[in-house]
Short mmCIF file of C-alpha atoms in Angstrom, two decimals:
data_model
loop_
_atom_site.label_atom_id
_atom_site.label_comp_id
_atom_site.label_asym_id
_atom_site.label_seq_id
_atom_site.Cartn_x
_atom_site.Cartn_y
_atom_site.Cartn_z
CA MET A 237 36.35 -12.93 10.13
CA THR A 238 33.37 -15.24 10.30
CA PRO A 239 30.23 -13.36 9.16
CA GLU A 240 27.50 -12.67 11.69
CA ARG A 241 24.77 -15.28 11.71
CA PHE A 242 21.04 -14.57 12.00
CA ASP A 243 17.98 -16.75 11.75
CA ALA A 244 16.54 -14.21 9.31
CA VAL A 245 17.53 -11.04 7.51
CA VAL A 246 14.68 -8.69 6.61
CA VAL A 247 15.60 -6.31 3.79
CA GLY A 248 13.49 -3.14 3.96
CA GLY A 249 12.13 -1.31 6.99
CA GLY A 250 8.72 -0.21 5.73
CA PRO A 251 5.45 -1.57 7.15
CA ALA A 252 5.95 -5.07 5.68
CA GLY A 253 9.57 -5.48 6.75
CA ALA A 254 9.18 -3.90 10.18
CA THR A 255 6.15 -6.08 10.90
CA ALA A 256 7.95 -9.24 9.81
CA ALA A 257 10.99 -8.35 11.94
CA THR A 258 8.83 -7.60 14.98
CA ASP A 259 6.90 -10.87 14.73
CA LEU A 260 10.01 -12.99 14.19
CA ALA A 261 11.81 -11.35 17.13
CA ARG A 262 8.79 -11.96 19.34
CA LEU A 263 8.94 -15.62 18.30
CA GLY A 264 12.48 -15.77 19.65
CA ARG A 265 14.31 -15.64 16.32
CA SER A 266 17.48 -13.64 15.78
CA VAL A 267 16.66 -11.00 13.16
CA LEU A 268 18.59 -8.35 11.26
CA LEU A 269 16.38 -5.53 9.96
CA LEU A 270 18.32 -3.92 7.13
CA ASP A 271 16.96 -0.57 5.98
CA ARG A 272 18.57 1.97 3.67
CA GLY A 273 16.99 4.94 5.47
CA GLY A 274 16.51 8.48 4.27
CA ARG A 275 13.41 7.84 2.19
CA ILE A 276 9.70 8.43 2.73
CA LYS A 277 7.33 6.60 0.43
CA PRO A 278 4.65 8.69 -1.32
CA CYS A 279 1.46 7.53 0.34
CA GLY A 280 -1.97 8.83 1.24
CA GLY A 281 -1.43 7.39 4.72
CA ALA A 282 -4.86 5.83 5.25
CA ILE A 283 -5.13 2.92 7.69
CA PRO A 284 -8.43 1.11 8.36
CA PRO A 285 -9.74 0.05 11.77
CA ARG A 286 -8.75 -3.56 11.14
CA LEU A 287 -5.10 -2.56 10.79
CA ILE A 288 -5.25 -0.50 13.98
CA ALA A 289 -6.68 -3.50 15.86
CA ASP A 290 -4.63 -6.30 14.27
CA PHE A 291 -1.30 -4.53 14.69
CA ALA A 292 -1.91 -2.62 17.94
CA ILE A 293 -1.37 0.88 16.54
CA PRO A 294 -1.60 3.53 19.30
CA ASP A 295 -3.88 6.54 18.92
CA GLU A 296 -0.99 8.99 19.10
CA LEU A 297 0.21 7.86 15.65
CA LEU A 298 -3.05 8.99 14.05
CA VAL A 299 -2.62 12.50 12.69
CA ALA A 300 -6.23 12.69 11.50
CA ARG A 301 -9.50 10.77 11.67
CA ILE A 302 -11.47 10.73 8.44
CA GLY A 303 -15.26 10.71 8.63
CA SER A 304 -16.10 10.85 4.92
CA ALA A 305 -14.81 10.73 1.37
CA ARG A 306 -15.80 13.04 -1.48
CA MET A 307 -15.78 11.59 -4.99
CA VAL A 308 -15.39 14.18 -7.77
CA ALA A 309 -16.53 13.31 -11.31
CA PRO A 310 -15.22 14.71 -14.62
CA SER A 311 -18.21 17.08 -14.69
CA GLU A 312 -17.22 18.34 -11.18
CA ARG A 313 -20.23 16.54 -9.73
CA ARG A 314 -19.40 15.79 -6.09
CA VAL A 315 -20.69 12.85 -4.10
CA ASP A 316 -20.05 12.64 -0.37
CA MET A 317 -19.70 9.20 1.22
CA PRO A 318 -19.95 9.50 5.01
CA ILE A 319 -18.61 6.71 7.20
CA ASP A 320 -21.52 5.61 9.34
CA GLY A 321 -20.31 4.86 12.87
CA GLY A 322 -16.61 4.62 12.10
CA PHE A 323 -13.53 6.40 10.85
CA VAL A 324 -10.39 5.89 8.79
CA GLY A 325 -7.11 6.73 10.49
CA MET A 326 -4.43 8.79 8.75
CA VAL A 327 -0.73 8.50 9.51
CA ASP A 328 2.41 10.36 8.52
CA ARG A 329 4.60 7.71 6.90
CA CYS A 330 7.80 9.30 8.20
CA GLU A 331 6.69 8.93 11.82
CA PHE A 332 4.64 5.76 11.32
CA ASP A 333 7.38 3.73 9.62
CA GLU A 334 9.99 4.83 12.16
CA TRP A 335 7.69 3.81 15.02
CA LEU A 336 7.29 0.37 13.43
CA ARG A 337 11.07 -0.03 13.10
CA ALA A 338 11.58 1.07 16.70
CA ARG A 339 9.01 -1.50 17.81
CA ALA A 340 10.93 -4.20 15.94
CA ALA A 341 14.12 -3.18 17.74
CA ALA A 342 12.31 -3.17 21.09
CA ALA A 343 11.17 -6.72 20.34
CA GLY A 344 14.79 -7.78 19.86
CA ALA A 345 15.56 -7.25 16.17
CA VAL A 346 18.93 -5.73 15.24
CA ARG A 347 18.45 -2.53 13.24
CA ARG A 348 21.08 -1.52 10.75
CA LEU A 349 21.27 1.17 8.06
CA GLY A 350 22.51 -0.50 4.92
CA VAL A 351 21.97 -0.83 1.19
CA PHE A 352 21.29 -4.37 0.01
CA GLU A 353 23.49 -5.61 -2.85
CA ARG A 354 22.91 -9.33 -3.35
CA VAL A 355 22.14 -12.76 -1.95
CA GLU A 356 24.83 -15.39 -2.34
CA ARG A 357 24.63 -19.11 -1.52
CA GLU A 358 27.01 -21.01 0.70
CA PRO A 359 27.66 -24.73 0.10
CA ASP A 360 25.24 -25.77 2.86
CA GLY A 361 22.43 -23.66 1.32
CA THR A 362 22.67 -20.86 3.86
CA ALA A 363 22.00 -17.41 2.42
CA ARG A 364 24.79 -14.86 2.51
CA VAL A 365 23.36 -11.34 2.39
CA VAL A 366 25.81 -8.75 1.10
CA TYR A 367 25.24 -5.04 1.76
CA ARG A 368 26.99 -1.72 2.19
CA TYR A 369 26.51 0.62 5.09
CA ALA A 370 24.10 3.39 4.12
CA HIS A 371 26.66 6.19 4.59
CA ASP A 372 29.51 4.33 2.92
CA ASP A 373 31.45 6.55 0.50
CA GLY A 374 31.99 3.59 -1.85
CA GLU A 375 35.54 2.85 -0.72
CA ALA A 376 34.76 0.44 2.12
CA ALA A 377 34.33 -3.24 1.34
CA PRO A 378 30.79 -4.68 1.39
CA VAL A 379 29.59 -6.41 4.54
CA ALA A 380 28.16 -9.96 4.56
CA VAL A 381 25.98 -11.74 7.09
CA ARG A 382 24.72 -15.32 7.04
CA ALA A 383 21.05 -16.15 7.43
CA ALA A 384 18.86 -19.23 7.33
CA ALA A 385 16.11 -17.17 5.69
CA VAL A 386 15.67 -13.82 3.92
CA ILE A 387 12.53 -11.70 3.68
CA GLY A 388 12.59 -9.16 0.84
CA ALA A 389 10.44 -6.17 1.78
CA ASP A 390 12.44 -3.61 -0.19
CA GLY A 391 9.70 -1.99 -2.21
CA ALA A 392 8.12 -2.13 -5.63
CA ARG A 393 11.40 -2.42 -7.54
CA SER A 394 12.73 -4.94 -5.06
CA ASP A 395 16.32 -6.00 -5.69
CA VAL A 396 15.71 -9.11 -3.58
CA ALA A 397 12.73 -10.12 -5.71
CA ARG A 398 14.45 -9.44 -9.03
CA GLN A 399 17.47 -11.47 -7.99
CA CYS A 400 15.72 -14.39 -6.36
CA ILE A 401 12.07 -14.70 -7.48
CA PRO A 402 11.24 -15.92 -11.01
CA GLY A 403 9.15 -13.41 -12.96
CA ALA A 404 9.64 -10.52 -10.54
CA GLY A 405 11.29 -8.33 -13.16
CA SER A 406 8.12 -8.04 -15.23
CA MET A 407 5.81 -6.58 -12.56
CA PRO A 408 3.65 -3.72 -13.98
CA PHE A 409 3.46 -0.41 -12.09
CA VAL A 410 1.46 2.76 -11.64
CA ALA A 411 3.62 5.82 -11.09
CA ALA A 412 2.54 7.90 -8.09
CA TYR A 413 3.55 11.45 -7.22
CA HIS A 414 2.43 13.67 -4.38
CA GLU A 415 3.29 16.88 -2.62
CA ILE A 416 3.05 17.39 1.12
CA LEU A 417 1.60 20.83 1.90
CA ARG A 418 0.98 22.81 5.03
CA ALA A 419 -2.73 22.41 5.79
CA PRO A 420 -4.62 25.67 5.13
CA ALA A 421 -6.80 27.38 7.69
CA ASP A 422 -10.51 26.49 7.57
CA GLY A 423 -12.32 28.07 4.64
CA ARG A 424 -9.17 29.13 2.79
CA ALA A 425 -9.40 26.37 0.18
CA ASP A 426 -11.65 23.55 -1.02
CA TYR A 427 -10.41 21.33 1.78
CA GLU A 428 -11.61 19.75 5.01
CA GLY A 429 -9.37 18.14 7.60
CA THR A 430 -11.73 15.20 8.18
CA ARG A 431 -12.52 14.38 4.53
CA CYS A 432 -10.57 12.58 1.79
CA ASP A 433 -11.18 13.96 -1.71
CA VAL A 434 -10.77 11.61 -4.69
CA TYR A 435 -10.80 13.03 -8.23
CA TYR A 436 -11.88 10.70 -11.05
CA GLN A 437 -11.01 12.99 -13.93
CA GLY A 438 -9.08 12.05 -17.05
CA ARG A 439 -7.27 15.39 -17.13
CA LEU A 440 -5.76 14.57 -13.71
CA SER A 441 -5.22 10.87 -14.37
CA PRO A 442 -6.19 9.00 -17.55
CA ASP A 443 -6.29 5.60 -15.84
CA PHE A 444 -6.21 6.05 -12.05
CA TYR A 445 -7.19 9.00 -9.85
CA ALA A 446 -5.93 12.10 -8.05
CA TRP A 447 -6.39 12.92 -4.38
CA VAL A 448 -6.29 15.35 -1.50
CA PHE A 449 -5.83 13.54 1.84
CA PRO A 450 -5.60 15.31 5.23
CA HIS A 451 -2.67 14.59 7.56
CA GLY A 452 -3.52 16.83 10.48
CA GLY A 453 -1.21 19.84 10.18
CA THR A 454 -0.28 18.81 6.64
CA LEU A 455 -1.97 17.25 3.62
CA SER A 456 -1.05 15.02 0.68
CA ILE A 457 -2.11 16.09 -2.80
CA GLY A 458 -1.18 13.73 -5.60
CA ALA A 459 -2.01 11.64 -8.63
CA GLY A 460 -1.13 8.29 -10.17
CA SER A 461 -1.00 6.87 -13.69
CA ALA A 462 0.52 4.01 -15.65
CA CYS A 463 0.42 6.03 -18.90
CA LYS A 464 3.92 6.85 -20.10
CA GLY A 465 4.46 10.50 -20.84
CA PHE A 466 1.59 11.71 -18.66
CA SER A 467 2.78 14.57 -16.43
CA LEU A 468 1.86 13.79 -12.83
CA ARG A 469 3.52 16.99 -11.65
CA GLY A 470 1.42 18.92 -14.13
CA ALA A 471 -1.72 17.18 -12.88
CA VAL A 472 -0.93 18.02 -9.26
CA THR A 473 -0.21 21.64 -10.22
CA GLU A 474 -3.59 21.80 -11.94
CA LEU A 475 -5.35 20.20 -8.95
CA ARG A 476 -3.71 22.64 -6.56
CA ARG A 477 -4.95 25.52 -8.67
CA ALA A 478 -8.48 24.11 -8.89
CA THR A 479 -8.75 23.55 -5.14
CA GLY A 480 -7.17 26.83 -4.05
CA LEU A 481 -4.12 25.05 -2.66
CA ASP A 482 -1.67 26.61 -5.11
CA GLY A 483 -0.70 29.31 -2.61
CA VAL A 484 -0.13 26.89 0.29
CA GLU A 485 3.42 26.12 1.48
CA THR A 486 5.01 23.00 -0.06
CA LEU A 487 7.02 20.95 2.45
CA ARG A 488 8.30 18.14 0.22
CA ARG A 489 7.73 16.31 -3.07
CA GLU A 490 7.92 12.52 -3.54
CA GLY A 491 7.38 9.97 -6.28
CA ALA A 492 7.44 6.17 -6.47
CA PRO A 493 6.10 3.19 -8.43
CA ILE A 494 3.06 1.32 -7.12
CA PRO A 495 2.62 -2.35 -8.15
CA LEU A 496 -0.50 -3.14 -10.15
CA ARG A 497 -0.94 -6.77 -9.11
CA PRO A 498 0.61 -9.45 -6.89
CA LEU A 499 3.49 -11.51 -8.24
CA ARG A 500 2.61 -15.04 -9.30
CA ARG A 501 5.30 -16.38 -7.01
CA TRP A 502 6.65 -14.96 -3.73
CA ASP A 503 9.42 -17.41 -2.77
CA ASP A 504 12.48 -19.02 -4.36
CA GLY A 505 11.74 -22.54 -3.11
CA ARG A 506 14.70 -22.42 -0.70
CA ASN A 507 14.99 -19.64 1.85
CA VAL A 508 13.87 -16.32 0.33
CA VAL A 509 10.33 -14.90 0.41
CA VAL A 510 9.01 -11.41 -0.40
CA ALA A 511 6.29 -9.26 1.17
CA GLY A 512 4.65 -5.86 0.79
CA ASP A 513 5.27 -3.88 -2.41
CA ALA A 514 8.03 -6.36 -3.29
CA ALA A 515 5.28 -9.00 -3.60
CA GLY A 516 2.92 -6.58 -5.39
CA VAL A 517 0.28 -6.43 -2.66
CA VAL A 518 -1.30 -3.07 -3.39
CA ALA A 519 -5.07 -3.05 -3.85
CA PRO A 520 -6.20 -2.27 -7.41
CA ALA A 521 -8.49 0.74 -7.93
CA SER A 522 -7.62 2.30 -4.56
CA GLY A 523 -3.84 1.91 -4.44
CA GLU A 524 -4.11 1.06 -0.74
CA GLY A 525 -1.03 -0.76 0.48
CA ILE A 526 -0.23 -0.27 4.19
CA TYR A 527 -2.64 -2.86 5.56
CA TYR A 528 -1.80 -5.43 2.89
CA ALA A 529 1.93 -4.84 3.39
CA MET A 530 1.68 -5.49 7.11
CA ALA A 531 -0.59 -8.51 6.62
CA SER A 532 1.86 -10.05 4.14
CA GLY A 533 4.79 -9.25 6.44
CA ARG A 534 3.08 -11.13 9.27
CA LEU A 535 2.39 -14.12 7.03
CA ALA A 536 6.02 -14.10 5.86
CA ALA A 537 7.24 -14.12 9.46
CA GLU A 538 4.99 -17.04 10.33
CA ALA A 539 6.19 -19.00 7.29
CA VAL A 540 9.87 -18.30 8.00
CA ASP A 541 9.39 -19.39 11.60
CA GLU A 542 7.83 -22.63 10.38
CA ARG A 543 10.63 -23.08 7.81
CA LEU A 544 13.26 -22.65 10.54
CA ALA A 545 11.49 -25.03 12.91
CA SER A 546 10.75 -27.82 10.43
CA GLY A 547 13.39 -27.38 7.75
CA ASP A 548 10.62 -27.75 5.16
CA VAL A 549 11.13 -25.21 2.37
CA ARG A 550 7.51 -25.64 1.30
CA ALA A 551 6.49 -23.47 4.25
CA LEU A 552 7.50 -20.35 2.30
CA SER A 553 5.08 -21.11 -0.53
CA THR A 554 2.17 -20.82 1.93
CA VAL A 555 2.60 -17.04 2.23
CA ARG A 556 1.08 -16.17 -1.12
CA ARG A 557 -1.57 -18.88 -0.88
CA ARG A 558 -2.75 -17.74 2.55
CA PHE A 559 -2.74 -14.08 1.51
CA MET A 560 -4.79 -14.72 -1.62
CA GLN A 561 -7.25 -16.93 0.25
CA GLU A 562 -7.93 -14.00 2.56
CA HIS A 563 -7.77 -11.10 0.09
CA GLY A 564 -7.79 -12.51 -3.45
CA ARG A 565 -11.50 -11.95 -4.05
CA VAL A 566 -11.21 -8.29 -3.01
CA PHE A 567 -8.21 -7.81 -5.31
CA TRP A 568 -10.07 -9.46 -8.18
CA ALA A 569 -13.17 -7.29 -7.70
CA LEU A 570 -11.14 -4.07 -7.40
CA GLY A 571 -9.06 -4.96 -10.45
CA LEU A 572 -12.20 -5.51 -12.51
CA MET A 573 -13.60 -2.21 -11.28
CA GLN A 574 -10.43 -0.31 -12.19
CA ARG A 575 -10.18 -1.79 -15.67
CA PHE A 576 -13.77 -0.92 -16.52
CA TRP A 577 -14.76 2.22 -14.63
CA TYR A 578 -11.44 4.08 -14.94
CA SER A 579 -11.18 3.62 -18.69
CA SER A 580 -12.95 6.83 -19.82
CA ASP A 581 -14.48 10.00 -18.43
CA ARG A 582 -17.92 8.79 -19.48
CA ARG A 583 -17.53 5.71 -17.30
CA ARG A 584 -15.94 7.71 -14.47
CA GLU A 585 -19.00 9.94 -14.48
CA ARG A 586 -21.28 6.93 -14.07
CA PHE A 587 -19.02 5.44 -11.42
CA VAL A 588 -19.22 8.57 -9.27
CA SER A 589 -22.98 8.65 -9.82
CA MET A 590 -23.21 5.10 -8.45
CA CYS A 591 -21.45 6.24 -5.30
CA ARG A 592 -24.55 8.23 -4.32
CA ASP A 593 -26.36 4.97 -3.59
CA PRO A 594 -26.62 4.16 0.16
CA ASP A 595 -26.13 0.43 -0.46
CA VAL A 596 -22.96 1.11 -2.45
CA GLN A 597 -21.65 3.39 0.27
CA GLN A 598 -22.33 0.99 3.12
CA LEU A 599 -20.92 -2.07 1.37
CA THR A 600 -17.86 -0.10 0.22
CA TRP A 601 -17.00 1.17 3.70
CA GLN A 602 -17.63 -2.19 5.34
CA ALA A 603 -15.34 -3.93 2.85
CA TYR A 604 -12.66 -1.27 3.24
CA MET A 605 -12.67 -1.08 7.03
CA HIS A 606 -12.81 -4.84 7.64
CA LYS A 607 -10.85 -6.02 4.58
CA ARG A 608 -13.32 -8.56 3.34
CA LEU A 609 -16.31 -8.61 1.02
CA VAL A 610 -19.54 -8.26 2.99
CA ARG A 611 -21.60 -11.44 2.76
CA GLY A 612 -24.29 -10.81 5.31
CA ARG A 613 -26.56 -8.58 3.20
CA PRO A 614 -27.61 -10.55 0.11
CA MET A 615 -30.43 -8.15 -0.82
CA ALA A 616 -28.09 -5.15 -0.69
CA HIS A 617 -25.69 -7.00 -3.00
CA ALA A 618 -28.58 -7.81 -5.33
CA ARG A 619 -29.66 -4.16 -5.45
CA VAL A 620 -26.10 -2.99 -6.12
CA PHE A 621 -25.71 -5.58 -8.88
CA ALA A 622 -28.94 -4.45 -10.53
CA LYS A 623 -27.96 -0.79 -10.37
CA ASP A 624 -24.44 -1.56 -11.58
CA LEU A 625 -25.88 -3.47 -14.53
CA GLY A 626 -28.15 -0.53 -15.29
CA HIS A 627 -25.16 1.80 -15.41
CA LEU A 628 -23.20 -0.62 -17.57
CA LEU A 629 -26.04 -0.82 -20.09
CA GLY A 630 -26.73 2.92 -19.98
CA LEU A 631 -30.22 2.39 -18.58
CA VAL A 632 -29.56 4.63 -15.57
CA ARG A 633 -28.91 8.31 -16.03
CA ALA A 634 -25.58 9.50 -14.67
#
């Protein structure tokens, strides 16, 4: 039988893949959205106002609205950072990702549960995507479809990227682990349903951070680290004990790698491009990935549409360039911050101390919510730079 033919196959149904499939279908392209199903990515679930606006996310998907963050230092010093005049939305990734996939199908994409195996090439250059149905017992033959273009959005250890993109196999990762708990009643633990708690303590993470994030009726408590041998489960157990959440019901446990930096190349120069975690677009220091995944998925869809219309393979190389033009400075600044301030408890203590500053708080929230460095307040930047320099030189008391 002649294999089915699509304009594009999107491998992976998370935020990046579902967004790419939706946009391509709305552009009139025939799209197969191939998702393995049955997996929920460990994620704090925070989405900023820009994501809600850019991608038309309805209010009913928000399980909580966060009005502040609490930063906790190694000494247990606590600094609250209220969001002045705004909020951060929280979503449950199980419901959120499924809603995105359903929207792609409503736009015209074909949804299919399947496990990607490989990309082959036909003599005319067309991609041949080989996969197995997700519930296959291993006895059925693989299925193949033909596609003019392939978008790999299949996560941090992307099989599409490792097969097709030079250098993808050497991407560094942070390991993340979290537990989803039933949210306690008010006053029964060190927890508030409208506040995200971030723990900068070496005992909980020697090079990243630990967290408690509200999800309405549930919460996520977790930690991340790139240090081999460090027990993330042990860290979460310790954090649960310290916050009084050790007696709360555990609903599920999840772990996954988080990319540390974007790949140097996102396309194969022919008809494959990657997006989301497969491209490494997770913000350093914060580990935030949902917005950047969806933004990269949209750029990938636009580039594939241009590639299909013009036949020019160079269109795919614009995805990374356009993404980095928009977000590269933020990634650079956050990467520098993580490498310096997360390197020891002494520096973490000073970092949390800096977060008391109103200028730091305002610039941080503006950059987070709008996904760009704030340029309109040069004096505030100057004050923050001076204070930061004072902390670096030890001239300011933590």
